[in-house]
């Protein structure tokens, strides 16, 4: 392994790309801890010391910002507006025919969709920045006194904060694009990976301090097992064989080759877990903005929400999370994989599945395979998503438990993709790649 890493750094072009990527990551992490103008850094640290930031609403968004959200920094919004915009644009392909047509146009259409994603990211950043600053002004963000985080809440200062945080999102987008063009791997994915990995030392340190070394050792063993299982499932695929008939094109005979359609067990990736987490955040937001006046009892509805849907440890919450993940897995796979389109493309180029007639029978067969392969994939996602909640209920770990849920899925997926890209670049220059 060490010799393979040494070969990577002995290749000048690849070495330059890796150092460039590391430099961009350093800039990103510096921005995550640079306080926004008008924010009292000491006040933020005092509020964080109160420990009122546990829960799905804070921990989920703070994870994607690499801890910048609760620091109220320049990069407080992190990568989340871009993720949301990219998901919305992808879903709109099903609703808006124009978006579907752009998807089929190739690189030019993709560039147009990317531009729409950027515009939507800025709009969402403006909305999120306004909401975040409003919560920081009132003390609702960190559970502290009003004015403790932003002492000067005049209109010019609020507008400056909104501008700075929105610009921070635009800068993060630009940094991600620079990594994609001049570095290694997909830039946005790398920044998400770094944001999540930044929380690992603190989460593991909390387990060591609070639970002791025995629980820490058990968590590390469990983490290695989970990572191995995630790698196994993420690499698993159902290969549907495809045979192309020979065709005469001018004086040449083309076709007659065999290939396959790779259908992954987890085609939806981490999107269903993000959808489920976002839906189950809504009760926490409702409780946050419907606090009773001092001396008054909360309404019965708010009490039921707090008991069953806030905190993430109640069996009702876990069951909802599990079944919502299964539902969104099927939903996302349905809108991203179109058996009719695949069958039509195969028929157009003379391809067929052995034993299956072209056209409608091929479409039905692909739909059947997708339905069967998505079921174990959805169960896998649901169980992985429950790991942090189970750990929180069993050993009292932080809800930012590192080995499970969205964090481990993203880190393993991005890690595998990045290593494959480095391996491909190595094989272009040497007979041996990074992987054997």
JSON list of N, CA and C in Angstrom, two decimals, residues 245-281:
[
{"chain": "A", "resi": 245, "resn": "UNK", "atom": "N", "xyz": [-26.97, -7.12, -31.86]},
{"chain": "A", "resi": 245, "resn": "UNK", "atom": "CA", "xyz": [-26.94, -7.84, -33.14]},
{"chain": "A", "resi": 245, "resn": "UNK", "atom": "C", "xyz": [-26.01, -7.15, -34.12]},
{"chain": "A", "resi": 246, "resn": "UNK", "atom": "N", "xyz": [-25.50, -7.92, -35.09]},
{"chain": "A", "resi": 246, "resn": "UNK", "atom": "CA", "xyz": [-24.63, -7.34, -36.11]},
{"chain": "A", "resi": 246, "resn": "UNK", "atom": "C", "xyz": [-25.45, -6.51, -37.09]},
{"chain": "A", "resi": 247, "resn": "UNK", "atom": "N", "xyz": [-24.89, -5.34, -37.46]},
{"chain": "A", "resi": 247, "resn": "UNK", "atom": "CA", "xyz": [-25.57, -4.46, -38.41]},
{"chain": "A", "resi": 247, "resn": "UNK", "atom": "C", "xyz": [-24.58, -4.03, -39.48]},
{"chain": "A", "resi": 248, "resn": "UNK", "atom": "N", "xyz": [-25.10, -3.79, -40.67]},
{"chain": "A", "resi": 248, "resn": "UNK", "atom": "CA", "xyz": [-24.26, -3.33, -41.78]},
{"chain": "A", "resi": 248, "resn": "UNK", "atom": "C", "xyz": [-24.41, -1.82, -41.89]},
{"chain": "A", "resi": 249, "resn": "UNK", "atom": "N", "xyz": [-23.33, -1.09, -41.63]},
{"chain": "A", "resi": 249, "resn": "UNK", "atom": "CA", "xyz": [-23.30, 0.36, -41.74]},
{"chain": "A", "resi": 249, "resn": "UNK", "atom": "C", "xyz": [-22.31, 0.71, -42.84]},
{"chain": "A", "resi": 250, "resn": "UNK", "atom": "N", "xyz": [-22.84, 1.03, -44.05]},
{"chain": "A", "resi": 250, "resn": "UNK", "atom": "CA", "xyz": [-21.96, 1.26, -45.19]},
{"chain": "A", "resi": 250, "resn": "UNK", "atom": "C", "xyz": [-21.26, -0.04, -45.56]},
{"chain": "A", "resi": 251, "resn": "UNK", "atom": "N", "xyz": [-19.94, -0.01, -45.57]},
{"chain": "A", "resi": 251, "resn": "UNK", "atom": "CA", "xyz": [-19.16, -1.21, -45.87]},
{"chain": "A", "resi": 251, "resn": "UNK", "atom": "C", "xyz": [-18.68, -1.93, -44.61]},
{"chain": "A", "resi": 252, "resn": "UNK", "atom": "N", "xyz": [-19.06, -1.40, -43.45]},
{"chain": "A", "resi": 252, "resn": "UNK", "atom": "CA", "xyz": [-18.56, -1.98, -42.22]},
{"chain": "A", "resi": 252, "resn": "UNK", "atom": "C", "xyz": [-19.68, -2.76, -41.52]},
{"chain": "A", "resi": 253, "resn": "UNK", "atom": "N", "xyz": [-19.29, -3.78, -40.82]},
{"chain": "A", "resi": 253, "resn": "UNK", "atom": "CA", "xyz": [-20.20, -4.56, -40.00]},
{"chain": "A", "resi": 253, "resn": "UNK", "atom": "C", "xyz": [-19.94, -4.19, -38.54]},
{"chain": "A", "resi": 254, "resn": "UNK", "atom": "N", "xyz": [-20.95, -3.67, -37.90]},
{"chain": "A", "resi": 254, "resn": "UNK", "atom": "CA", "xyz": [-20.81, -3.25, -36.50]},
{"chain": "A", "resi": 254, "resn": "UNK", "atom": "C", "xyz": [-21.76, -4.08, -35.65]},
{"chain": "A", "resi": 255, "resn": "UNK", "atom": "N", "xyz": [-21.52, -4.07, -34.33]},
{"chain": "A", "resi": 255, "resn": "UNK", "atom": "CA", "xyz": [-22.36, -4.82, -33.42]},
{"chain": "A", "resi": 255, "resn": "UNK", "atom": "C", "xyz": [-21.82, -6.21, -33.19]},
{"chain": "A", "resi": 256, "resn": "UNK", "atom": "N", "xyz": [-22.69, -7.07, -32.72]},
{"chain": "A", "resi": 256, "resn": "UNK", "atom": "CA", "xyz": [-22.30, -8.43, -32.43]},
{"chain": "A", "resi": 256, "resn": "UNK", "atom": "C", "xyz": [-21.55, -8.57, -31.13]},
{"chain": "A", "resi": 257, "resn": "UNK", "atom": "N", "xyz": [-21.55, -7.53, -30.30]},
{"chain": "A", "resi": 257, "resn": "UNK", "atom": "CA", "xyz": [-20.81, -7.57, -29.03]},
{"chain": "A", "resi": 257, "resn": "UNK", "atom": "C", "xyz": [-21.77, -7.87, -27.88]},
{"chain": "A", "resi": 258, "resn": "UNK", "atom": "N", "xyz": [-21.18, -8.24, -26.75]},
{"chain": "A", "resi": 258, "resn": "UNK", "atom": "CA", "xyz": [-21.94, -8.52, -25.53]},
{"chain": "A", "resi": 258, "resn": "UNK", "atom": "C", "xyz": [-21.52, -7.55, -24.44]},
{"chain": "A", "resi": 259, "resn": "UNK", "atom": "N", "xyz": [-22.47, -7.06, -23.70]},
{"chain": "A", "resi": 259, "resn": "UNK", "atom": "CA", "xyz": [-22.18, -6.17, -22.58]},
{"chain": "A", "resi": 259, "resn": "UNK", "atom": "C", "xyz": [-23.23, -6.42, -21.51]},
{"chain": "A", "resi": 260, "resn": "UNK", "atom": "N", "xyz": [-23.33, -5.51, -20.56]},
{"chain": "A", "resi": 260, "resn": "UNK", "atom": "CA", "xyz": [-24.33, -5.69, -19.51]},
{"chain": "A", "resi": 260, "resn": "UNK", "atom": "C", "xyz": [-24.76, -4.31, -18.97]},
{"chain": "A", "resi": 261, "resn": "UNK", "atom": "N", "xyz": [-25.93, -4.27, -18.34]},
{"chain": "A", "resi": 261, "resn": "UNK", "atom": "CA", "xyz": [-26.43, -3.08, -17.66]},
{"chain": "A", "resi": 261, "resn": "UNK", "atom": "C", "xyz": [-26.16, -3.27, -16.16]},
{"chain": "A", "resi": 262, "resn": "UNK", "atom": "N", "xyz": [-25.27, -2.47, -15.57]},
{"chain": "A", "resi": 262, "resn": "UNK", "atom": "CA", "xyz": [-25.00, -2.64, -14.14]},
{"chain": "A", "resi": 262, "resn": "UNK", "atom": "C", "xyz": [-26.08, -1.95, -13.30]},
{"chain": "A", "resi": 263, "resn": "UNK", "atom": "N", "xyz": [-26.82, -2.71, -12.54]},
{"chain": "A", "resi": 263, "resn": "UNK", "atom": "CA", "xyz": [-27.86, -2.17, -11.65]},
{"chain": "A", "resi": 263, "resn": "UNK", "atom": "C", "xyz": [-27.38, -2.36, -10.22]},
{"chain": "A", "resi": 264, "resn": "UNK", "atom": "N", "xyz": [-27.02, -1.26, -9.57]},
{"chain": "A", "resi": 264, "resn": "UNK", "atom": "CA", "xyz": [-26.49, -1.33, -8.22]},
{"chain": "A", "resi": 264, "resn": "UNK", "atom": "C", "xyz": [-27.59, -1.69, -7.22]},
{"chain": "A", "resi": 265, "resn": "UNK", "atom": "N", "xyz": [-27.17, -2.37, -6.16]},
{"chain": "A", "resi": 265, "resn": "UNK", "atom": "CA", "xyz": [-28.12, -2.67, -5.08]},
{"chain": "A", "resi": 265, "resn": "UNK", "atom": "C", "xyz": [-28.62, -1.38, -4.44]},
{"chain": "A", "resi": 266, "resn": "UNK", "atom": "N", "xyz": [-27.71, -0.43, -4.27]},
{"chain": "A", "resi": 266, "resn": "UNK", "atom": "CA", "xyz": [-28.09, 0.88, -3.72]},
{"chain": "A", "resi": 266, "resn": "UNK", "atom": "C", "xyz": [-27.99, 1.92, -4.84]},
{"chain": "A", "resi": 267, "resn": "UNK", "atom": "N", "xyz": [-29.01, 1.98, -5.67]},
{"chain": "A", "resi": 267, "resn": "UNK", "atom": "CA", "xyz": [-29.01, 2.94, -6.77]},
{"chain": "A", "resi": 267, "resn": "UNK", "atom": "C", "xyz": [-29.28, 4.36, -6.31]},
{"chain": "A", "resi": 268, "resn": "UNK", "atom": "N", "xyz": [-29.97, 4.50, -5.19]},
{"chain": "A", "resi": 268, "resn": "UNK", "atom": "CA", "xyz": [-30.39, 5.82, -4.73]},
{"chain": "A", "resi": 268, "resn": "UNK", "atom": "C", "xyz": [-29.31, 6.55, -3.96]},
{"chain": "A", "resi": 269, "resn": "UNK", "atom": "N", "xyz": [-28.24, 5.85, -3.56]},
{"chain": "A", "resi": 269, "resn": "UNK", "atom": "CA", "xyz": [-27.18, 6.50, -2.81]},
{"chain": "A", "resi": 269, "resn": "UNK", "atom": "C", "xyz": [-27.67, 6.94, -1.43]},
{"chain": "A", "resi": 270, "resn": "UNK", "atom": "N", "xyz": [-27.30, 8.16, -1.06]},
{"chain": "A", "resi": 270, "resn": "UNK", "atom": "CA", "xyz": [-27.64, 8.66, 0.27]},
{"chain": "A", "resi": 270, "resn": "UNK", "atom": "C", "xyz": [-28.88, 9.57, 0.25]},
{"chain": "A", "resi": 271, "resn": "UNK", "atom": "N", "xyz": [-29.45, 9.80, -0.94]},
{"chain": "A", "resi": 271, "resn": "UNK", "atom": "CA", "xyz": [-30.56, 10.74, -1.07]},
{"chain": "A", "resi": 271, "resn": "UNK", "atom": "C", "xyz": [-31.77, 10.35, -0.21]},
{"chain": "A", "resi": 272, "resn": "UNK", "atom": "N", "xyz": [-32.21, 9.07, -0.18]},
{"chain": "A", "resi": 272, "resn": "UNK", "atom": "CA", "xyz": [-33.37, 8.73, 0.67]},
{"chain": "A", "resi": 272, "resn": "UNK", "atom": "C", "xyz": [-33.17, 9.06, 2.14]},
{"chain": "A", "resi": 273, "resn": "UNK", "atom": "N", "xyz": [-31.95, 8.88, 2.66]},
{"chain": "A", "resi": 273, "resn": "UNK", "atom": "CA", "xyz": [-31.69, 9.19, 4.06]},
{"chain": "A", "resi": 273, "resn": "UNK", "atom": "C", "xyz": [-31.80, 10.70, 4.30]},
{"chain": "A", "resi": 274, "resn": "UNK", "atom": "N", "xyz": [-31.31, 11.49, 3.33]},
{"chain": "A", "resi": 274, "resn": "UNK", "atom": "CA", "xyz": [-31.42, 12.95, 3.45]},
{"chain": "A", "resi": 274, "resn": "UNK", "atom": "C", "xyz": [-32.88, 13.37, 3.42]},
{"chain": "A", "resi": 275, "resn": "UNK", "atom": "N", "xyz": [-33.67, 12.79, 2.51]},
{"chain": "A", "resi": 275, "resn": "UNK", "atom": "CA", "xyz": [-35.09, 13.10, 2.44]},
{"chain": "A", "resi": 275, "resn": "UNK", "atom": "C", "xyz": [-35.79, 12.76, 3.76]},
{"chain": "A", "resi": 276, "resn": "UNK", "atom": "N", "xyz": [-35.53, 11.56, 4.28]},
{"chain": "A", "resi": 276, "resn": "UNK", "atom": "CA", "xyz": [-36.19, 11.13, 5.53]},
{"chain": "A", "resi": 276, "resn": "UNK", "atom": "C", "xyz": [-35.80, 12.05, 6.68]},
{"chain": "A", "resi": 277, "resn": "UNK", "atom": "N", "xyz": [-34.51, 12.38, 6.79]},
{"chain": "A", "resi": 277, "resn": "UNK", "atom": "CA", "xyz": [-34.05, 13.26, 7.86]},
{"chain": "A", "resi": 277, "resn": "UNK", "atom": "C", "xyz": [-34.71, 14.64, 7.75]},
{"chain": "A", "resi": 278, "resn": "UNK", "atom": "N", "xyz": [-34.84, 15.13, 6.51]},
{"chain": "A", "resi": 278, "resn": "UNK", "atom": "CA", "xyz": [-35.44, 16.45, 6.31]},
{"chain": "A", "resi": 278, "resn": "UNK", "atom": "C", "xyz": [-36.92, 16.46, 6.71]},
{"chain": "A", "resi": 279, "resn": "UNK", "atom": "N", "xyz": [-37.63, 15.38, 6.36]},
{"chain": "A", "resi": 279, "resn": "UNK", "atom": "CA", "xyz": [-39.05, 15.31, 6.73]},
{"chain": "A", "resi": 279, "resn": "UNK", "atom": "C", "xyz": [-39.22, 15.24, 8.24]},
{"chain": "A", "resi": 280, "resn": "UNK", "atom": "N", "xyz": [-38.38, 14.46, 8.91]},
{"chain": "A", "resi": 280, "resn": "UNK", "atom": "CA", "xyz": [-38.49, 14.32, 10.35]},
{"chain": "A", "resi": 280, "resn": "UNK", "atom": "C", "xyz": [-37.90, 15.50, 11.11]},
{"chain": "A", "resi": 281, "resn": "UNK", "atom": "N", "xyz": [-37.25, 16.43, 10.40]},
{"chain": "A", "resi": 281, "resn": "UNK", "atom": "CA", "xyz": [-36.83, 17.68, 11.03]},
{"chain": "A", "resi": 281, "resn": "UNK", "atom": "C", "xyz": [-38.01, 18.62, 11.26]}
]
